[in-house]
N, CA, C and O of each residue as an XYZ file, in Angstrom:
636
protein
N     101.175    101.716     83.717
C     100.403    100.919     84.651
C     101.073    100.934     86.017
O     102.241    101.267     86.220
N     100.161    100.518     86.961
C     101.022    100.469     88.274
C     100.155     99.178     88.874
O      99.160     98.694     88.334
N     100.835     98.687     90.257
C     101.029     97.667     90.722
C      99.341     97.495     91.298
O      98.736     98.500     91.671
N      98.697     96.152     91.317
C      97.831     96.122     92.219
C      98.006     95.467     93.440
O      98.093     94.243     93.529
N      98.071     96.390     94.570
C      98.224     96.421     96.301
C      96.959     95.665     96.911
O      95.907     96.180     97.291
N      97.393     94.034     96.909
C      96.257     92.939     97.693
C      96.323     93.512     99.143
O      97.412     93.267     99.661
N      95.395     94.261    100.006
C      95.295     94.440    101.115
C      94.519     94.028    101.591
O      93.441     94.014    100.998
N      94.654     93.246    103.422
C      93.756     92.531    104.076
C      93.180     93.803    105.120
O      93.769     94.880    105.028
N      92.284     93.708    105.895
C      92.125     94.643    106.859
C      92.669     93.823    108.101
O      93.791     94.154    108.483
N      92.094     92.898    108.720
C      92.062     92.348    110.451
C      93.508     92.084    110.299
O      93.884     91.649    109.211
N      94.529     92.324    111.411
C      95.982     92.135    111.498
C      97.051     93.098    110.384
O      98.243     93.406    110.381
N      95.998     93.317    109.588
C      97.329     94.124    108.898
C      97.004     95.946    109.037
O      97.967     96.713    108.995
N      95.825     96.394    109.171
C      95.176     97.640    109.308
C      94.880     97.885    110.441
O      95.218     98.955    110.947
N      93.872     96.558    111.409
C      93.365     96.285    112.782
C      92.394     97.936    112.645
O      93.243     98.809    112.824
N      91.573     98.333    112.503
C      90.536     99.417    112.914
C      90.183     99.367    114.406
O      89.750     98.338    114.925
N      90.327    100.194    114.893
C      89.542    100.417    115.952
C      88.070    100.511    116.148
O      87.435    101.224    115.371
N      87.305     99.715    117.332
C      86.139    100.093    117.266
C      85.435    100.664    118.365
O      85.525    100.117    119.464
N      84.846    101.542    118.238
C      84.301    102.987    118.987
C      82.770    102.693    119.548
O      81.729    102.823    118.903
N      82.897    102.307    120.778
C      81.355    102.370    121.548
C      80.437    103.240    121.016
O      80.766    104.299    120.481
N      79.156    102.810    121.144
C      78.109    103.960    120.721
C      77.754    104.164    122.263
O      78.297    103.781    123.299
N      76.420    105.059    121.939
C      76.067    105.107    123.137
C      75.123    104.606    124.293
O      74.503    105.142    125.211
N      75.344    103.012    123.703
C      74.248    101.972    124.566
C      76.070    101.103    124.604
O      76.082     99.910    124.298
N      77.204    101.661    124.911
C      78.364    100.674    125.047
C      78.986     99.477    124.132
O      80.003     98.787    124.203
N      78.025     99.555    123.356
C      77.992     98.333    122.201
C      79.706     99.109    121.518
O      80.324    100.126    121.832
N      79.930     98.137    120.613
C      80.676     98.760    119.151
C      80.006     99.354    117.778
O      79.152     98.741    117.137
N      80.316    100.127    117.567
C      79.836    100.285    116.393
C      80.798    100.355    115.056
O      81.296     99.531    114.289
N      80.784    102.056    115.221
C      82.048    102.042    113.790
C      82.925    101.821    114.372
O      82.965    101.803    115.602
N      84.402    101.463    113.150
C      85.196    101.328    113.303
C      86.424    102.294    112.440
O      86.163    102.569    111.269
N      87.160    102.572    112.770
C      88.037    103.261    112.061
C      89.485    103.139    112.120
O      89.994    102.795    113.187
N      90.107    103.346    111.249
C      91.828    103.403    111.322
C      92.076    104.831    112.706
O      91.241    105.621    113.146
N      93.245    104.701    112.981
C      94.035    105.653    113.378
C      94.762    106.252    112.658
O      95.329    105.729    111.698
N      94.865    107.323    112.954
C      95.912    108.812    112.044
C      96.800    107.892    111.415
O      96.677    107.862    110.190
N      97.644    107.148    111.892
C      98.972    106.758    111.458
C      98.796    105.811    110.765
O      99.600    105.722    109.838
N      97.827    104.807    110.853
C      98.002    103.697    109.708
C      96.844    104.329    108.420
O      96.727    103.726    107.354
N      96.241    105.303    108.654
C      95.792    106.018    107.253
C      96.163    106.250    106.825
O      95.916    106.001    105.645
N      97.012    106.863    107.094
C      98.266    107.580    106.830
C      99.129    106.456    105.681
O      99.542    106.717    104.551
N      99.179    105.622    106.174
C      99.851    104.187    105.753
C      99.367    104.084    104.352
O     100.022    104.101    103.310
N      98.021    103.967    104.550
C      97.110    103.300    103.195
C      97.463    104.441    102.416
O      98.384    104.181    101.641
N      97.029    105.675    102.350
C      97.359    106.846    101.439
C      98.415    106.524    100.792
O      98.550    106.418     99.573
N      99.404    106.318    101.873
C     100.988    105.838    100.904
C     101.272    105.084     99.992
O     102.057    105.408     99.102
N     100.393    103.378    100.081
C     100.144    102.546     99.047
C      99.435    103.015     98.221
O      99.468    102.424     97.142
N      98.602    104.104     98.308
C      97.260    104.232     97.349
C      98.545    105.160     95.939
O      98.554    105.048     94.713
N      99.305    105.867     96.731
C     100.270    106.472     95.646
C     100.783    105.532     94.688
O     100.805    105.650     93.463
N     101.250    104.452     95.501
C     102.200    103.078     94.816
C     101.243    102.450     93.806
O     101.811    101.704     93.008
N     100.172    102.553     93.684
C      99.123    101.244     93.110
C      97.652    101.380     93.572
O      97.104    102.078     94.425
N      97.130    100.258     92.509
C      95.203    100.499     93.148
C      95.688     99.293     94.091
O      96.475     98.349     94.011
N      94.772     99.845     95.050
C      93.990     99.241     96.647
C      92.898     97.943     95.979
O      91.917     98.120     95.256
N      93.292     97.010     96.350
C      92.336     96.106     96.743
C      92.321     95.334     97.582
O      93.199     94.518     97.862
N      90.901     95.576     98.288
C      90.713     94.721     99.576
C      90.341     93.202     99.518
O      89.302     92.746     99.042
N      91.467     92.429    100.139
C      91.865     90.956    100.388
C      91.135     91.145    101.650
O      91.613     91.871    102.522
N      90.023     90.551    101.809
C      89.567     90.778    103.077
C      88.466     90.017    103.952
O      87.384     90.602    103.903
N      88.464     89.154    104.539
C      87.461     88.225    105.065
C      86.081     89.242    106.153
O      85.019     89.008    106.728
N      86.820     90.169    105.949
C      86.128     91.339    107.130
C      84.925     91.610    106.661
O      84.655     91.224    105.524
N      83.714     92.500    107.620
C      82.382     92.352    106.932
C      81.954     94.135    105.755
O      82.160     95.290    106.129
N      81.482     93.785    104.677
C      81.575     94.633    103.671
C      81.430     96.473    104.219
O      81.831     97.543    103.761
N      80.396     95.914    105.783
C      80.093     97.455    106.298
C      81.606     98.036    106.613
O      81.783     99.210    106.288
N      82.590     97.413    107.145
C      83.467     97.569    107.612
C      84.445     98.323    106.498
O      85.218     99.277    106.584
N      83.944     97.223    105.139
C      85.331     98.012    104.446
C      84.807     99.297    103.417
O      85.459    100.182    102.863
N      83.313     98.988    103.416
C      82.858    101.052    103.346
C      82.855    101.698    104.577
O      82.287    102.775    104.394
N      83.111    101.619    105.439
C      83.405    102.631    106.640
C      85.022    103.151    106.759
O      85.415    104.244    107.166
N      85.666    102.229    106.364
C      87.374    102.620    106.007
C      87.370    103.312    104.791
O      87.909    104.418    104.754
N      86.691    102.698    103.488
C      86.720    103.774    102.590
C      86.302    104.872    102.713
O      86.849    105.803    102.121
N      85.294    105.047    103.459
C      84.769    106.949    103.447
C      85.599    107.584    104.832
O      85.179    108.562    105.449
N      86.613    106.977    105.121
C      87.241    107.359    106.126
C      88.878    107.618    105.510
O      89.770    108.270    106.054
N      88.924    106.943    104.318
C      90.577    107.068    103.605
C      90.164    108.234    102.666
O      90.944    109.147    102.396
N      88.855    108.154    102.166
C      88.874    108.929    101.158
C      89.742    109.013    100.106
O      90.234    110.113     99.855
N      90.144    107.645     99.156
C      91.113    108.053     98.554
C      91.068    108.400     97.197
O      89.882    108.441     96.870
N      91.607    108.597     96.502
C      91.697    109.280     95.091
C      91.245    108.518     93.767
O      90.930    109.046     92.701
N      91.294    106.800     94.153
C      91.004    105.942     93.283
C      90.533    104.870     94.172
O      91.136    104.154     94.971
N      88.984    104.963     93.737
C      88.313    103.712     94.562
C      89.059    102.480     94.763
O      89.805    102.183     93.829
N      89.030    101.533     95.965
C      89.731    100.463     96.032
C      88.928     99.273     95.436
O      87.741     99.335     95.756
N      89.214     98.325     94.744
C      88.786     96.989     94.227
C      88.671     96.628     95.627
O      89.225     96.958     96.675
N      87.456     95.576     95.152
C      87.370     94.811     95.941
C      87.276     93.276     95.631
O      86.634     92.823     94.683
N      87.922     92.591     96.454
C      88.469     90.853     95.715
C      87.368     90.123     96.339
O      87.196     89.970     97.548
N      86.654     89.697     95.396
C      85.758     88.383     96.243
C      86.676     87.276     96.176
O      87.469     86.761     95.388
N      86.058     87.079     97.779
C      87.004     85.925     98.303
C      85.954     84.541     98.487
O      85.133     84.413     99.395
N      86.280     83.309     97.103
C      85.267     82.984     97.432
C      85.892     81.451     98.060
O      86.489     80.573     97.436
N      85.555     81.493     99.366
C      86.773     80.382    100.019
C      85.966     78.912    100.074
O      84.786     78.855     99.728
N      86.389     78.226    100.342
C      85.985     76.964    100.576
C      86.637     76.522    101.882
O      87.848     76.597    102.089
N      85.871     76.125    102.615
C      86.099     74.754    103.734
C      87.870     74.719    104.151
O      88.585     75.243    105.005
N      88.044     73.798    103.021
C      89.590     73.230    102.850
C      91.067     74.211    102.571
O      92.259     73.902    102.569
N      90.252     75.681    102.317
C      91.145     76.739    102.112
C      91.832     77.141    103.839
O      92.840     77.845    103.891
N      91.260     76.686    104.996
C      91.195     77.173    106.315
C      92.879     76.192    107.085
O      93.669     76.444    107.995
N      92.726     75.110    106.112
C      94.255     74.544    106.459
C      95.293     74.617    105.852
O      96.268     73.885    106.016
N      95.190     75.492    105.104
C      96.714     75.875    103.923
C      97.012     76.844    104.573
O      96.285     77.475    105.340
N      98.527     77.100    104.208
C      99.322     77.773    105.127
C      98.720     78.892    104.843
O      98.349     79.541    105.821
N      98.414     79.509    103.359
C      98.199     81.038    102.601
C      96.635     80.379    102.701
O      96.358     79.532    101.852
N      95.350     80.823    103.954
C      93.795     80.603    103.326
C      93.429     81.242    102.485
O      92.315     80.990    102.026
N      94.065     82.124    102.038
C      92.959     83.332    100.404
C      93.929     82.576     99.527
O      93.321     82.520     98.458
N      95.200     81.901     99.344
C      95.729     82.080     98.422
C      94.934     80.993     97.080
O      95.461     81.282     96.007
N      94.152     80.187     96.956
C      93.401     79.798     96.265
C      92.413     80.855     95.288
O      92.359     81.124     94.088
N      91.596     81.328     96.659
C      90.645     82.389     95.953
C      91.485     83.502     95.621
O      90.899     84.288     94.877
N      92.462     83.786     95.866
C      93.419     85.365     95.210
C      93.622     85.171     93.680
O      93.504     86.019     92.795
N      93.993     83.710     93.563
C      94.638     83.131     92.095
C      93.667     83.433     91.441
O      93.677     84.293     90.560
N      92.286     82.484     91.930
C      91.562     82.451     91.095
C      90.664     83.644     90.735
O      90.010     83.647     89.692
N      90.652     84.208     91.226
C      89.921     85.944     91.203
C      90.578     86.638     89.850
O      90.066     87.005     88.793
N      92.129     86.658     90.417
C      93.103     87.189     89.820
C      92.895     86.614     87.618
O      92.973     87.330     86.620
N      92.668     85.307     87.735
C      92.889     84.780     86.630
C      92.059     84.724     85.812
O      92.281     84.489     84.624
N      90.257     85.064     86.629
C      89.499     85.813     86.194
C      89.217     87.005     85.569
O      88.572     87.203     84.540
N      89.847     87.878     86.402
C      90.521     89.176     85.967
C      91.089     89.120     84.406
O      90.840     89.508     83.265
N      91.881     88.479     85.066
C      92.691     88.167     83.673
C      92.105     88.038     81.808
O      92.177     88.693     80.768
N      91.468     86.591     82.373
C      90.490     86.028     81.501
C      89.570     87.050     80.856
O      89.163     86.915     79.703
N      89.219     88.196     81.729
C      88.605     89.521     80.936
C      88.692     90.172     80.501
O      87.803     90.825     79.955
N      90.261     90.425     80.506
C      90.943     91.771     80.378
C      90.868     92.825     81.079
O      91.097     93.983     80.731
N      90.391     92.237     82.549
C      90.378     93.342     83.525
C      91.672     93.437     84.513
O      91.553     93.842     85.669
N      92.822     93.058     84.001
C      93.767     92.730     84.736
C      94.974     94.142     84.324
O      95.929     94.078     83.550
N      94.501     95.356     85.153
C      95.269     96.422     84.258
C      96.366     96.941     85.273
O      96.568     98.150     85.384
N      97.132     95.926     86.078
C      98.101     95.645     86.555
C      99.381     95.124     86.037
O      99.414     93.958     85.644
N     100.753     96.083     85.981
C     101.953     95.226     85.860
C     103.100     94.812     86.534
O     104.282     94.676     86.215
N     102.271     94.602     87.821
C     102.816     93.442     89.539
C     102.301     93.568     90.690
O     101.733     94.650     90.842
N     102.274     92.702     91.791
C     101.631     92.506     92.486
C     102.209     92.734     93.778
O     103.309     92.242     94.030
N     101.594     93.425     94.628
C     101.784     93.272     96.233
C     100.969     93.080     97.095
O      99.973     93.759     97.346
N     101.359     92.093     97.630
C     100.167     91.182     98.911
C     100.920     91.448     99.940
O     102.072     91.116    100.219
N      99.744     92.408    100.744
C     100.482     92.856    102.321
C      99.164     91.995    103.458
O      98.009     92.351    103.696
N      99.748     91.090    103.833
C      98.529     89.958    104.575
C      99.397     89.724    105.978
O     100.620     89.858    105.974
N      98.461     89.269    107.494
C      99.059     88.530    108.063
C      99.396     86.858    108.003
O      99.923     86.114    108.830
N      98.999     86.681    107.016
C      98.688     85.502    106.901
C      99.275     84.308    105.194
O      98.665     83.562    104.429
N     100.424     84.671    105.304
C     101.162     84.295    104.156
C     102.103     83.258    104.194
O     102.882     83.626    105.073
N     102.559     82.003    103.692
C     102.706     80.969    103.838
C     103.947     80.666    103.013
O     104.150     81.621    102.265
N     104.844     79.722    102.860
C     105.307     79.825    102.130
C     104.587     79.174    100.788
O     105.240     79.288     99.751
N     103.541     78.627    100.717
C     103.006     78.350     99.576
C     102.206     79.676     98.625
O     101.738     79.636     97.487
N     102.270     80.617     99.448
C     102.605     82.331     98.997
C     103.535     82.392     98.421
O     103.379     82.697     97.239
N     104.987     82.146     98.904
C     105.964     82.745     98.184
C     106.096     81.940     97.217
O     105.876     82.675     96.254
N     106.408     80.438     96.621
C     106.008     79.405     95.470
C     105.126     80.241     94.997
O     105.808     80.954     94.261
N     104.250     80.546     94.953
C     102.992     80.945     94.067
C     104.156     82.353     92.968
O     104.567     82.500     91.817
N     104.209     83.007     94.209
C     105.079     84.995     94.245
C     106.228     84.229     93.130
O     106.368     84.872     92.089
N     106.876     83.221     93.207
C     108.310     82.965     92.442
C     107.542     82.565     91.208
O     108.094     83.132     90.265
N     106.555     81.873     90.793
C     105.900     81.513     89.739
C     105.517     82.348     88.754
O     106.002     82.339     87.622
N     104.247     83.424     89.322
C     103.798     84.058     88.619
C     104.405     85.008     87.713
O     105.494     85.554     87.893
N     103.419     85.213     86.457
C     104.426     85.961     85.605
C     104.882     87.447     85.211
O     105.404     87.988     84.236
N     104.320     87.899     86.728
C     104.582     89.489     86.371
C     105.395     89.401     88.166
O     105.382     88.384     88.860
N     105.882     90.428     88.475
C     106.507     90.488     90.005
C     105.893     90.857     90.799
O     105.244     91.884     90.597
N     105.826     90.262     91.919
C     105.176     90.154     93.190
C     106.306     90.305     94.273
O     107.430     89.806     94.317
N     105.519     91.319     95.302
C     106.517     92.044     96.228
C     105.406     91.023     97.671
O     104.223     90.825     97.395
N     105.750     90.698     98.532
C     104.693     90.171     99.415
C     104.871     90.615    101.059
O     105.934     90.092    101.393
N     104.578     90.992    101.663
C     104.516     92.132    103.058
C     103.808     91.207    103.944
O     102.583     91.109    104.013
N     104.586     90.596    104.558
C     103.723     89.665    105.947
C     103.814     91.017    107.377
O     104.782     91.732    107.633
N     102.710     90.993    107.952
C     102.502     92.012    109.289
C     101.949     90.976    110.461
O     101.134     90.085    110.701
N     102.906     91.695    110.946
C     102.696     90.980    112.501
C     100.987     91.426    112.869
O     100.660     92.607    112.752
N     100.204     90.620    113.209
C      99.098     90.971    113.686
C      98.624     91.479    114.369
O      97.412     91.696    114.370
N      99.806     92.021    115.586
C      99.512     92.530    116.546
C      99.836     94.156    116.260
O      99.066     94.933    116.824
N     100.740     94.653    115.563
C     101.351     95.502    115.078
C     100.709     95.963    114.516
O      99.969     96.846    114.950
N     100.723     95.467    113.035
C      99.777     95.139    111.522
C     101.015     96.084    110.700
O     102.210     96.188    110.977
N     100.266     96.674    109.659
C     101.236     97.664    108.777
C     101.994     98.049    109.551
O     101.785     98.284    110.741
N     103.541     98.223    108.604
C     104.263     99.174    109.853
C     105.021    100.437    108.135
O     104.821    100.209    106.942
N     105.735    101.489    108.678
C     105.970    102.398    107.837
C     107.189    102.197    107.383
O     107.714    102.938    106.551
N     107.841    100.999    107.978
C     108.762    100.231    107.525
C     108.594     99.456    105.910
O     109.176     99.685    104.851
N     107.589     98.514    106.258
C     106.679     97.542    105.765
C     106.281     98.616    103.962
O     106.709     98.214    102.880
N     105.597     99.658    104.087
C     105.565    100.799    103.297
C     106.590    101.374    102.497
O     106.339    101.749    101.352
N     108.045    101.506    103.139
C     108.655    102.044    102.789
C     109.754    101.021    101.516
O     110.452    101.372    100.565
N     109.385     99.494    102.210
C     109.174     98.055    101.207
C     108.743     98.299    100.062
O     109.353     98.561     99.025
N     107.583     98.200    100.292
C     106.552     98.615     99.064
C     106.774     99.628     97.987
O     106.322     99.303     96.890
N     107.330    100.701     98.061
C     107.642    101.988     97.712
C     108.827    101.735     96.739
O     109.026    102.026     95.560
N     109.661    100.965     97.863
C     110.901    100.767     96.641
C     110.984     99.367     96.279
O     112.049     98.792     96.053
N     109.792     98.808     96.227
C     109.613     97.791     95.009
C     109.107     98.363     93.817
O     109.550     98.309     92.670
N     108.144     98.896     94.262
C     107.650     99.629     92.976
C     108.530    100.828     92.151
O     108.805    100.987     90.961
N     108.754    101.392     93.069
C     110.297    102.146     92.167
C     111.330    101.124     91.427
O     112.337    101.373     90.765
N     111.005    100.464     91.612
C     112.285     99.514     91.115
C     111.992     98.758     89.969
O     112.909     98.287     89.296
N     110.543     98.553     89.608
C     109.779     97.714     88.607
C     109.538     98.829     87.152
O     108.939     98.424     86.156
């Protein structure tokens, strides 16, 4: 088994978005280098998108990563009161996750959450749970870095 890789898009991927030709935005896409990025996790573990972003968005990155093993995708199903906790998905991550679980669709043995947006009621959660969790906070402005990757890489080598 290998690890399942919680990935957000906005702040941790940031896509670029490309005028059409009435000036508007339209698609959006990664740059060479942070594709580059995702490919690398996609080696480490399945991809799933942690992602508040809109669904067109995260099939336009997929047919743009093209990767080898479709990425999951996490419904995030948030509530209201999730918007003032330090970690906002970390409610709906659990509970997704424990769903998963509950099915036997949980064919993961540890976890990595690469988010801008991680709290320390993230890491409590990360020290709890019962398989290992590696957790990757990205500067938002930055987002992934090949640093950040190279984290990831030898967590999972290490598990």
């Amino acid at each position: 088994m290998k690890p399942l890789i919680l990935l957000d898009i906005e702040g941790v991927l940031n896509p670029v978005a490309h005028p059409n030709d009435d000036g508007e935005s339209s698609e959006r896409s990664l740059p060479a280098a942070k594709a580059s990025l995702v490919r690398r996790l996609a080696k480490c573990g399945q991809i799933a998108w942690v992602s508040t972003s809109p669904e067109d968005l995260t099939e336009e990155l997929e047919s743009q990563l093209q990767l080898e093993t479709e990425p999951v995708r996490v419904e995030l199903e948030t509530r209201e009161s999730d918007v003032e906790e330090p970690t906002p998905k970390l409610r709906a991550v659990t509970e997704w996750l424990a769903r998963k679980d509950a099915d036997g669709e949980a064919g993961w043995d540890a976890l990595v959450w690469i988010d801008d947006v991680l709290g320390p009621d993230a890491h409590e959660w990360a020290d709890g749970f019962g398989q290992p969790v590696h957790l990757e906070k990205t500067s938002p402005e930055e987002g992934l870095t090949k640093e950040q990757v190279a984290s990831v890489e030898s967590f999972v080598d290490g598990i």
